[in-house]
Short mmCIF file of C-alpha atoms in Angstrom, two decimals:
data_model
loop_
_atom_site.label_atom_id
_atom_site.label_comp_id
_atom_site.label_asym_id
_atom_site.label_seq_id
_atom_site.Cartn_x
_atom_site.Cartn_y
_atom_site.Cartn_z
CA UNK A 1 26.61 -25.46 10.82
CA UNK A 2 28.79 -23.82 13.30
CA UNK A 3 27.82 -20.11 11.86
CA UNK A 4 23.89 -21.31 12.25
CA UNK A 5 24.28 -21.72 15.57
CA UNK A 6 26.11 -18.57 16.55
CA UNK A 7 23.56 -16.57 14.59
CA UNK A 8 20.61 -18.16 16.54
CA UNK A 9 22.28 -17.44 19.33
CA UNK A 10 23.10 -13.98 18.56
CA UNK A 11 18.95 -13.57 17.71
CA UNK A 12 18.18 -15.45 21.04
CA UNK A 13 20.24 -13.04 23.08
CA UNK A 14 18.81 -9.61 20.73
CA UNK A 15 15.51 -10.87 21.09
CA UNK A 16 16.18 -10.98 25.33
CA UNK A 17 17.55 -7.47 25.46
CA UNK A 18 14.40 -6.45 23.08
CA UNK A 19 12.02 -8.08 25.25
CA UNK A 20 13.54 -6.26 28.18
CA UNK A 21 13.77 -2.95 25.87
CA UNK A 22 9.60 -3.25 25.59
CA UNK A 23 9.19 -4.47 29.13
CA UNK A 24 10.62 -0.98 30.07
CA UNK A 25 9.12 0.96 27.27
CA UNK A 26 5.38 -0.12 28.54
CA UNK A 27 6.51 0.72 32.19
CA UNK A 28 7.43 3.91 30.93
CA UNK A 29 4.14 4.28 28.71
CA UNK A 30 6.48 5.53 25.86
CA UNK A 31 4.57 3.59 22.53
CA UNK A 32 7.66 2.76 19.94
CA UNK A 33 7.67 2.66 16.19
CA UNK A 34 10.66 0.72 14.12
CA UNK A 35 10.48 2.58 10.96
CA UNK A 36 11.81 0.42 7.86
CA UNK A 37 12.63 0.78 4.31
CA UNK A 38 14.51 0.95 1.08
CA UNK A 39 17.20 3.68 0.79
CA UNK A 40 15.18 6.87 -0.24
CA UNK A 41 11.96 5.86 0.27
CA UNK A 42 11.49 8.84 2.74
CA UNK A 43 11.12 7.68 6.17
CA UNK A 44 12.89 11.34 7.47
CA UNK A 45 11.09 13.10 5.34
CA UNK A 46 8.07 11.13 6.81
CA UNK A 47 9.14 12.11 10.29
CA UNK A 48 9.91 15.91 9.73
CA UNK A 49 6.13 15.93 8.45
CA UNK A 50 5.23 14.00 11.65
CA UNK A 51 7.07 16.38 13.89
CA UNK A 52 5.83 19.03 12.09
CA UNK A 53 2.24 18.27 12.43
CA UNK A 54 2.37 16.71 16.31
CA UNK A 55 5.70 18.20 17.55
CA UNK A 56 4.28 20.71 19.71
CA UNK A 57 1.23 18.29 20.92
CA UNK A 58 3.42 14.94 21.13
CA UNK A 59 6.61 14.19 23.27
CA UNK A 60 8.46 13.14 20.48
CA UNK A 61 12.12 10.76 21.04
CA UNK A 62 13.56 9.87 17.77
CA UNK A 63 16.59 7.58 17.66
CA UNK A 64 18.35 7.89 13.86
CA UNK A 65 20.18 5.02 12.56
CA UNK A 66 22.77 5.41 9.39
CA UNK A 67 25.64 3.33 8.26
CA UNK A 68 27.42 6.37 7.93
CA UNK A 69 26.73 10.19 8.96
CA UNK A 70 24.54 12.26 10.88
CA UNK A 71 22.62 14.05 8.02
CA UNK A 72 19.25 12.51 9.25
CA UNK A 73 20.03 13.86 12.96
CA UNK A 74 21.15 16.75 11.71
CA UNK A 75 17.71 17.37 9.35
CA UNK A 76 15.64 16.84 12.36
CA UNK A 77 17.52 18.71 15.31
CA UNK A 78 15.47 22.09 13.96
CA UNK A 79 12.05 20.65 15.35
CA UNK A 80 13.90 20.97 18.78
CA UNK A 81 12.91 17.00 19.99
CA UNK A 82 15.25 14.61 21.50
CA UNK A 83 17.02 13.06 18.61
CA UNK A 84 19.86 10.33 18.76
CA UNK A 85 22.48 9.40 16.27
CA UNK A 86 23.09 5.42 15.99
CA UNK A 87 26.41 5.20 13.26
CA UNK A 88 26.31 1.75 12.68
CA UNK A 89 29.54 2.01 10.56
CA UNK A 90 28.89 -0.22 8.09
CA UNK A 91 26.40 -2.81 9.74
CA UNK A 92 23.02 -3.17 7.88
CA UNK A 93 20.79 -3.01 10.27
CA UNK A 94 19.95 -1.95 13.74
CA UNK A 95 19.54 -4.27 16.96
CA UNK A 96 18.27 -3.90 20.57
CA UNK A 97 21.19 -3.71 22.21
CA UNK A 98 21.57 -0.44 20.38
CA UNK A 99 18.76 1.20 20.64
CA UNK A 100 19.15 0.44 24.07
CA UNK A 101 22.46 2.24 24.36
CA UNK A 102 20.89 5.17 22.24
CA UNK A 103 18.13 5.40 23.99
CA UNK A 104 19.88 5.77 27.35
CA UNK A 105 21.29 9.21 25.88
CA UNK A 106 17.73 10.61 26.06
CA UNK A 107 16.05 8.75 28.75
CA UNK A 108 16.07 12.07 30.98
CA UNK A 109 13.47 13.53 28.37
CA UNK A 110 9.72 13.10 28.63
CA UNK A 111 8.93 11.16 25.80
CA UNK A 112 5.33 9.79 24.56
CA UNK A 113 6.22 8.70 21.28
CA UNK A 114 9.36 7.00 20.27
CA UNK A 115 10.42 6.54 16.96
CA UNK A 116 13.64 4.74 15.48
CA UNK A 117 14.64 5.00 11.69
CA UNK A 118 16.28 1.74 10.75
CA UNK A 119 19.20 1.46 8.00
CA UNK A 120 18.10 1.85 4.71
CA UNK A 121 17.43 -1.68 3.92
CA UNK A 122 14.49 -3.25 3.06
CA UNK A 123 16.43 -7.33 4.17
CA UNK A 124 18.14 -7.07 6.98
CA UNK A 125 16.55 -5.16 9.87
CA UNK A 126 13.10 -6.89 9.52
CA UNK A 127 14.61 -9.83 11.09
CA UNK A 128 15.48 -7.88 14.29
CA UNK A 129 13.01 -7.03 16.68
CA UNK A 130 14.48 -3.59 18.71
CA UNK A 131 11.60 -3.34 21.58
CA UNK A 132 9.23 -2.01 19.44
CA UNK A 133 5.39 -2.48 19.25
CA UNK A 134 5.34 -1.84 16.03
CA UNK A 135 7.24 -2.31 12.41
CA UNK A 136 6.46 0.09 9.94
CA UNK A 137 7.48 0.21 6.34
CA UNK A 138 7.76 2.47 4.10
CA UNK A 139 7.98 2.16 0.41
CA UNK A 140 7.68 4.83 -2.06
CA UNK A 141 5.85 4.65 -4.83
CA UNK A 142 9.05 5.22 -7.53
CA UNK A 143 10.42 1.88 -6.28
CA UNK A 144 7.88 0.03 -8.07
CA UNK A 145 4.98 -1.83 -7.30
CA UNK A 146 6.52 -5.70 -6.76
CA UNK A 147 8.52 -5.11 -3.95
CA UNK A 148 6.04 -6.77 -1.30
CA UNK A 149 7.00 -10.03 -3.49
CA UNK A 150 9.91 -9.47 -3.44
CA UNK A 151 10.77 -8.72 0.03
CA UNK A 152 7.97 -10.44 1.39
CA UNK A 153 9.90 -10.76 5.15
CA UNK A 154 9.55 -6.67 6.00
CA UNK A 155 6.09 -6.73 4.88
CA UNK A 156 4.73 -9.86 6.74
CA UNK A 157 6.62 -8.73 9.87
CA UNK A 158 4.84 -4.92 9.89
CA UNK A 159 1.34 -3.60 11.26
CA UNK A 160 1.54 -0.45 8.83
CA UNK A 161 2.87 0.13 5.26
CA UNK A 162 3.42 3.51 4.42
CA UNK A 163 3.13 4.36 0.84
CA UNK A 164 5.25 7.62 0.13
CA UNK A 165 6.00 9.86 -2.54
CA UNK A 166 2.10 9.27 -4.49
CA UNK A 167 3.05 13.02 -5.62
CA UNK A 168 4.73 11.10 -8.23
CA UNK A 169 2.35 8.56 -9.28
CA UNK A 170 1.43 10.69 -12.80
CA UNK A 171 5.10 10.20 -13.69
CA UNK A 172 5.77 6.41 -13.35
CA UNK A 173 4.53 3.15 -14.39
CA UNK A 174 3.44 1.81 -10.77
CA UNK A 175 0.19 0.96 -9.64
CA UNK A 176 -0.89 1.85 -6.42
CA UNK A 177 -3.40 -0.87 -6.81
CA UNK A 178 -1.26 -3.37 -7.71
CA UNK A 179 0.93 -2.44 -5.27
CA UNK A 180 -1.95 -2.86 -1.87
CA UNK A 181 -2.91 -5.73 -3.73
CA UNK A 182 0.66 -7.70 -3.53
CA UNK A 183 1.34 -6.02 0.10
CA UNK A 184 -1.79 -7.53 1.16
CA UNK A 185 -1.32 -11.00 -0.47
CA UNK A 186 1.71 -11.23 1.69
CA UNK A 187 0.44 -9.46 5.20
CA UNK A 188 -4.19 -9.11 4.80
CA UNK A 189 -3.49 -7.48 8.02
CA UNK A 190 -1.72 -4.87 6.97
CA UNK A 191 -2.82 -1.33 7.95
CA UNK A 192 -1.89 0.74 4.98
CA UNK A 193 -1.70 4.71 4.48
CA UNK A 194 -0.72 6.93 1.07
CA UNK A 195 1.22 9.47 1.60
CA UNK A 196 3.60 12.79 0.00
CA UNK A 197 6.00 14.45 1.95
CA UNK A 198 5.84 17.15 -1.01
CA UNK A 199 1.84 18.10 -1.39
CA UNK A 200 1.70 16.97 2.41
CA UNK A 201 -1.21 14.63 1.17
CA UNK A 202 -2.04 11.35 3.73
CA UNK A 203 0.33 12.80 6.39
CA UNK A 204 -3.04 14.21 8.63
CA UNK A 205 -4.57 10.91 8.41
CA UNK A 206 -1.16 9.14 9.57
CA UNK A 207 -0.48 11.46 12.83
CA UNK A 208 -4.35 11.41 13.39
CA UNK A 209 -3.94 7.31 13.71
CA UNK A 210 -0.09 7.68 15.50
CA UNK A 211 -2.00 9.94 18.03
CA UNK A 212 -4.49 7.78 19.08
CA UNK A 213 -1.98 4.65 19.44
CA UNK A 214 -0.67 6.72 22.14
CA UNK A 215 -3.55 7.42 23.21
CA UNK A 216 -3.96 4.09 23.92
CA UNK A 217 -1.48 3.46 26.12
CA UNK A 218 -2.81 5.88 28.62
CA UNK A 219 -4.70 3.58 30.52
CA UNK A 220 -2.86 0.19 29.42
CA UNK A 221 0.06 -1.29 27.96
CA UNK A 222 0.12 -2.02 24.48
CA UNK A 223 0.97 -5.63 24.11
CA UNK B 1 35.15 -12.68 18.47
CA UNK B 2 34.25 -16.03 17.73
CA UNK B 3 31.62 -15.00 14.88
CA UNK B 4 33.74 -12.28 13.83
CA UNK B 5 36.67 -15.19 13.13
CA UNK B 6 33.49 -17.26 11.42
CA UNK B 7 32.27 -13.88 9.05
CA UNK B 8 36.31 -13.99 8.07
CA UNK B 9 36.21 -17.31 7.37
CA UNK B 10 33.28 -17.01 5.24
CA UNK B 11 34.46 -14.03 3.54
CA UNK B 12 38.40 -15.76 2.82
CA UNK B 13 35.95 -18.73 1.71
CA UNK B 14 33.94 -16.20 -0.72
CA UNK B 15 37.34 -14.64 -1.92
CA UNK B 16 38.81 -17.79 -2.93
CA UNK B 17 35.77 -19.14 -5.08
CA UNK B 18 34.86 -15.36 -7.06
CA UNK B 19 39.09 -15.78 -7.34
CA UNK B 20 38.60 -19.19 -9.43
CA UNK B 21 35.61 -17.21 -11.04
CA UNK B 22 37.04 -14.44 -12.17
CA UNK B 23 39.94 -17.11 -13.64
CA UNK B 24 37.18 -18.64 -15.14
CA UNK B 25 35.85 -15.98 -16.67
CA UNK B 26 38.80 -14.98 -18.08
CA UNK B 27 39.78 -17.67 -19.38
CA UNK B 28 36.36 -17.72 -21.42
CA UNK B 29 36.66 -14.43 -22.00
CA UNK B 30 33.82 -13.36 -20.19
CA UNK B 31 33.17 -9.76 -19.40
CA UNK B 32 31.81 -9.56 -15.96
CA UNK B 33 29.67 -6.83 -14.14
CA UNK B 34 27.99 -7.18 -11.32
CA UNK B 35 24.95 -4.20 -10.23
CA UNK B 36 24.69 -3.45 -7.15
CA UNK B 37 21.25 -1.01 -5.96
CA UNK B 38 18.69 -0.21 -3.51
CA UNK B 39 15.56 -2.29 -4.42
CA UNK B 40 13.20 -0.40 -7.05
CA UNK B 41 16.33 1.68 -8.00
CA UNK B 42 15.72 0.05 -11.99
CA UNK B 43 18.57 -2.21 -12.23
CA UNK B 44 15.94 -4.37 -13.96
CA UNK B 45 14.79 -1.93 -16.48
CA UNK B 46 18.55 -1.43 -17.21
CA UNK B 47 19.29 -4.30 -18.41
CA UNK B 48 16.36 -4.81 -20.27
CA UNK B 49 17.31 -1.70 -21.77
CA UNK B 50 20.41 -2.38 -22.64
CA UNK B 51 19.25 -6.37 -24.31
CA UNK B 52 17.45 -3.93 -26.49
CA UNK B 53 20.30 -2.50 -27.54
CA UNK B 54 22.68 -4.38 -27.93
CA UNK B 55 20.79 -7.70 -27.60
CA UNK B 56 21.60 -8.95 -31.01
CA UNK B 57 25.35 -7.87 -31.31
CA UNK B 58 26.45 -8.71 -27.93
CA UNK B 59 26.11 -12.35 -26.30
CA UNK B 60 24.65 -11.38 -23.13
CA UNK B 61 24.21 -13.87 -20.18
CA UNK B 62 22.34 -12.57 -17.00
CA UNK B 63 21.97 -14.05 -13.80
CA UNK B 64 19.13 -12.66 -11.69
CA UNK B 65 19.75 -12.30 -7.83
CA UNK B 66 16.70 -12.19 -5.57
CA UNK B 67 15.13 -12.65 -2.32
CA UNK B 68 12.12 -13.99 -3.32
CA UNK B 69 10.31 -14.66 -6.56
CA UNK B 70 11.94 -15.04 -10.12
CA UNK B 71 9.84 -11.88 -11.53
CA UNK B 72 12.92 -10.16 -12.55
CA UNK B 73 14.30 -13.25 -14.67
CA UNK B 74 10.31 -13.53 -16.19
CA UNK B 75 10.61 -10.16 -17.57
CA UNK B 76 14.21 -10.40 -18.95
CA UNK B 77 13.02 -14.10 -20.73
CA UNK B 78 11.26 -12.23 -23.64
CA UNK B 79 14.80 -11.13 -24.68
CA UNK B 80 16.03 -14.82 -25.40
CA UNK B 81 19.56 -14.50 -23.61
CA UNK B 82 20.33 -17.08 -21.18
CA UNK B 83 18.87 -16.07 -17.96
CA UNK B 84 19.54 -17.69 -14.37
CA UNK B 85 17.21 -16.92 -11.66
CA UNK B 86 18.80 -17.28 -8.04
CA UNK B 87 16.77 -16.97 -4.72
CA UNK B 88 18.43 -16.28 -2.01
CA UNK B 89 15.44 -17.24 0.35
CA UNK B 90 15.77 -14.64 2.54
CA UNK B 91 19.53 -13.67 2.14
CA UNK B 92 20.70 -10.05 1.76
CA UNK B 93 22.95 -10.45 -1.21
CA UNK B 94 24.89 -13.12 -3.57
CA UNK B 95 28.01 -14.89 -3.26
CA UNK B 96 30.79 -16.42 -5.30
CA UNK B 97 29.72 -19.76 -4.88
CA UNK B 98 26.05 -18.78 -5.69
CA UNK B 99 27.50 -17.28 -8.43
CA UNK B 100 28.98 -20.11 -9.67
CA UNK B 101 26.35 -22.49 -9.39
CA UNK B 102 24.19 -20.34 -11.53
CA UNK B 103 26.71 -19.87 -14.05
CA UNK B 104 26.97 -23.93 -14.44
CA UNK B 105 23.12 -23.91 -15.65
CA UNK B 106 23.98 -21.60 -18.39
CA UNK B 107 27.50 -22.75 -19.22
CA UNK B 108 27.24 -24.60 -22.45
CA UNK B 109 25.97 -21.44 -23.76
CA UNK B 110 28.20 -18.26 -25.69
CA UNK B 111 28.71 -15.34 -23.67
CA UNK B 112 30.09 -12.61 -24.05
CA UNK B 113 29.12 -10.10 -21.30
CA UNK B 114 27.80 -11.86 -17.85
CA UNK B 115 25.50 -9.33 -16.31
CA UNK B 116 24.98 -10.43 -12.49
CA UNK B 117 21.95 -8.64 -11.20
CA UNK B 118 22.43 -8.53 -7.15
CA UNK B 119 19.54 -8.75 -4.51
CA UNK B 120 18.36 -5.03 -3.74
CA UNK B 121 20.28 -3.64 -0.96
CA UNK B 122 22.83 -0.73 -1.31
CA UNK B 123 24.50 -2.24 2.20
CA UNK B 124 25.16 -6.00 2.18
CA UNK B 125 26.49 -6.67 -1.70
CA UNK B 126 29.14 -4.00 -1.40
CA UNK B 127 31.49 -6.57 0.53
CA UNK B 128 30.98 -9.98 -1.33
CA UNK B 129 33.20 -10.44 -4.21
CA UNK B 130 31.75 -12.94 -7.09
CA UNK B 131 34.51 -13.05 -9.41
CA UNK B 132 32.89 -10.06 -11.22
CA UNK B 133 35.48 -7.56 -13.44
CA UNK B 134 33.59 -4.64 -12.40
CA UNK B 135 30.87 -3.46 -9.59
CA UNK B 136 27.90 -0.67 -11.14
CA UNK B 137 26.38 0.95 -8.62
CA UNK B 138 22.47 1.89 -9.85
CA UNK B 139 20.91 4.86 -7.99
CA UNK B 140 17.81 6.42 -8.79
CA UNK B 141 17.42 10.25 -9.03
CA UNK B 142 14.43 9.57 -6.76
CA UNK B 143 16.58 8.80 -3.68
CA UNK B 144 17.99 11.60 -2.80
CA UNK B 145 21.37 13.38 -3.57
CA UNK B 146 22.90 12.08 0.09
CA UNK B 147 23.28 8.33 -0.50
CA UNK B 148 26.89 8.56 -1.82
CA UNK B 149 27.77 9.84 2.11
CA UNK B 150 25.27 7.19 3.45
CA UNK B 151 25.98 4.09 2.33
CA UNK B 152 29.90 5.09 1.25
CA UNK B 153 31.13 1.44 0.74
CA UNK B 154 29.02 0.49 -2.30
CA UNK B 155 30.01 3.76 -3.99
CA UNK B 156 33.80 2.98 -2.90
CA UNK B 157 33.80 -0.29 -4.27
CA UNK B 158 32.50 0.71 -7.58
CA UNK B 159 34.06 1.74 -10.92
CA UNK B 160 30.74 3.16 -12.36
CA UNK B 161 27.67 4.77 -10.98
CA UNK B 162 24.60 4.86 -13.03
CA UNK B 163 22.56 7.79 -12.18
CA UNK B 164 18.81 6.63 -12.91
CA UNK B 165 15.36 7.94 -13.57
CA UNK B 166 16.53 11.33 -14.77
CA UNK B 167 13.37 11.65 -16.35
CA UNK B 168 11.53 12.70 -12.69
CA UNK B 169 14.23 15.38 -12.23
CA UNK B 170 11.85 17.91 -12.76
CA UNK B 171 9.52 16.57 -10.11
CA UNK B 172 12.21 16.03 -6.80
CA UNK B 173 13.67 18.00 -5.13
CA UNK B 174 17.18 16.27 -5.55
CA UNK B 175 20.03 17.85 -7.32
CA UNK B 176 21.89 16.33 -10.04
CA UNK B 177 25.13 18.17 -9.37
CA UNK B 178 25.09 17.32 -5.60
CA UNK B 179 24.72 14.02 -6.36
CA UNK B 180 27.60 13.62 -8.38
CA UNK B 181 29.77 15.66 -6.35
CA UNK B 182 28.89 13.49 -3.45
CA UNK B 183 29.36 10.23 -5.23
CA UNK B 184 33.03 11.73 -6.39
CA UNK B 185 34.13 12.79 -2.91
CA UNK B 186 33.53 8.94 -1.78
CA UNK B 187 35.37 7.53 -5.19
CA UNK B 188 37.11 10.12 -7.33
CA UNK B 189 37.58 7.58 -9.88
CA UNK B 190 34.08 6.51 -10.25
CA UNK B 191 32.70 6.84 -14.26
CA UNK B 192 29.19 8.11 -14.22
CA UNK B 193 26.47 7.79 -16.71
CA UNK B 194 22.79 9.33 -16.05
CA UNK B 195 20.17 7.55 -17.70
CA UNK B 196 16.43 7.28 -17.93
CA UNK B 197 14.84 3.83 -18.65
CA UNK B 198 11.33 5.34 -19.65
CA UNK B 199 13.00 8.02 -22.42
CA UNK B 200 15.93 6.30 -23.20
CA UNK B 201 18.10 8.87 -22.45
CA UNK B 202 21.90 8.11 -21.51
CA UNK B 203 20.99 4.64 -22.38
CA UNK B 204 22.66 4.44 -25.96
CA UNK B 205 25.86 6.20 -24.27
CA UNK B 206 26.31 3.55 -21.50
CA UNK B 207 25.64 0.78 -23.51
CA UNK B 208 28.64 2.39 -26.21
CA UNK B 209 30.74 2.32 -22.70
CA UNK B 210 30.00 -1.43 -22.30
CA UNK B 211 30.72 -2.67 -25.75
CA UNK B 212 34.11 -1.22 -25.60
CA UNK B 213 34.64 -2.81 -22.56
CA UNK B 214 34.51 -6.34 -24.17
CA UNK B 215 36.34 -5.18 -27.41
CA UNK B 216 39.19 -4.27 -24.91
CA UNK B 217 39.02 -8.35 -23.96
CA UNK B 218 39.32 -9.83 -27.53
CA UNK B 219 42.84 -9.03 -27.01
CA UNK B 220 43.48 -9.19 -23.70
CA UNK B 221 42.29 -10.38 -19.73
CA UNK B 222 40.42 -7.79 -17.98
CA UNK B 223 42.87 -7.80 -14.97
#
């Protein structure tokens, strides 16, 4: 019972600094994205596209979080953007009072657009909000097309679910259908994009509807 | 400090019940493997692969670890092995007890190899003991070569790594080799097999490694 109450109370106090993390995000009109998602499912690769396409029109941040290395970091240092490292060192998941820390390492930078990759974990991090306005996961299509149902927490807890990798759909035994289908049985709200980080397929569409979320916030907060 | 005392607590609490399991299972003579993966990485389709096998010369038992649903156990049913579905409701990966309790359902049954499917999550699993004789790692080819660096612990705590999906090899842009040498500069001692679920390839040569694994118990304990 004990451990109950210490993890509430851990939540209670992430959820505080996260509310405070947004408070000064929207004061700061910088619009935040918590990316989440299996292992592999692509979210870098999703971001060097992003960068890629909008780096030179977007102020991009981008805080990185790994249980172990840089790699990620290091892959995205060449589009010249500020880009922090969170090492978790062996904790699954990111919280607020992290990003906050990370975030401090950049705050000099003009940023528009922040984005933070969460641990490679589609359990864990969807029960920790970071000051973001908004989840989004990724799941590639290789991974199968039950994993909404199966995960249902990071799904119902997202606005957008990226579907990556559809380069591959003529190899594999997944349905794409299937796949929107169960996604929107567990979240009908669900804004939902198909993407390749290979062909470069979807990833217009995806900055086209990231720009104008920004574009938003330039005469409002977001929440 | 206080919750880090508690998560010690838990974990001395864990080691103590997959201790009497592994007893247990022992004493039954009960070979033991628990797979560990990232979610969609075909840990699923590996064992259904291997019940075709091997289904009718070795007394499998297989208890099914997920978050949500009992789709995994459905699909391994048409094999008529003893099958346990656990959901974890929202946890990140079993535990001894868990473990345990499952077992219980299925114990008046023969067995001769326990297969303990773990939730999806190459982070959490790594550290929870269940009384299991050996930890597989599953990744896919479709991942990425980098994971091995990334999430080190479930790759450390492993004595075989199962290299899946080596069917879309042609069609990413990971490496084989890299993989491997990345995987053997976390755990030197790590046994890999590289299999594909959809042509059957590697499949007869893991599940040769297996049997000999429980001929090596008619004579002996595992440990």
């Amino acid at each position: 019972m004990s451990v109950i109450t210490i993890e509430k109370k851990i939540l209670e106090k992430n959820d505080l600094i996260a509310a405070n993390n947004r408070d000064f995000f929207n004061e700061k009109k910088i619009f935040v994205i918590n990316i989440l998602s299996s292992p592999g499912s692509g979210k870098t690769s999703l971001i060097e596209r992003s960068l890629a396409r909008w780096g030179k029109k977007i102020k991009f941040g981008i805080i990185e979080g790994d249980v172990q290395t840089d790699l990620d970091a290091q892959r995205l240092d060449v589009f010249k953007v500020p880009v922090v490292q969170i090492v978790t060192n062996g904790a699954c998941h990111l919280d607020a009072n992290l990003v906050r820390d990370a975030y401090s390492s950049i705050e000099k930078e003009e940023i528009e657009l922040l984005i933070i990759e969460n641990v490679g974990n589609l359990v864990c991090p969807a029960g920790f909000d970071l000051g973001e306005h908004i989840k989004v996961v990724v799941t590639s299509i290789t991974e199968g097309d039950d994993k909404p149902l199966k995960y249902p927490s990071v799904f119902r807890n997202s606005s957008v679910l990226i579907i990556n990798k559809t380069d591959l759909l003529p190899h594999v035994n997944s349905s794409l259908a299937k796949l929107k289908k169960n996604a929107l049985s567990i979240n009908p709200s669900l804004k939902i994009f198909e993407t390749s980080c290979v062909t470069d397929d979807g990833i217009d569409k995806w900055c086209k509807w990231l720009k104008t979320q920004i574009n938003k916030n330039e005469s409002s907060t977001f929440y």
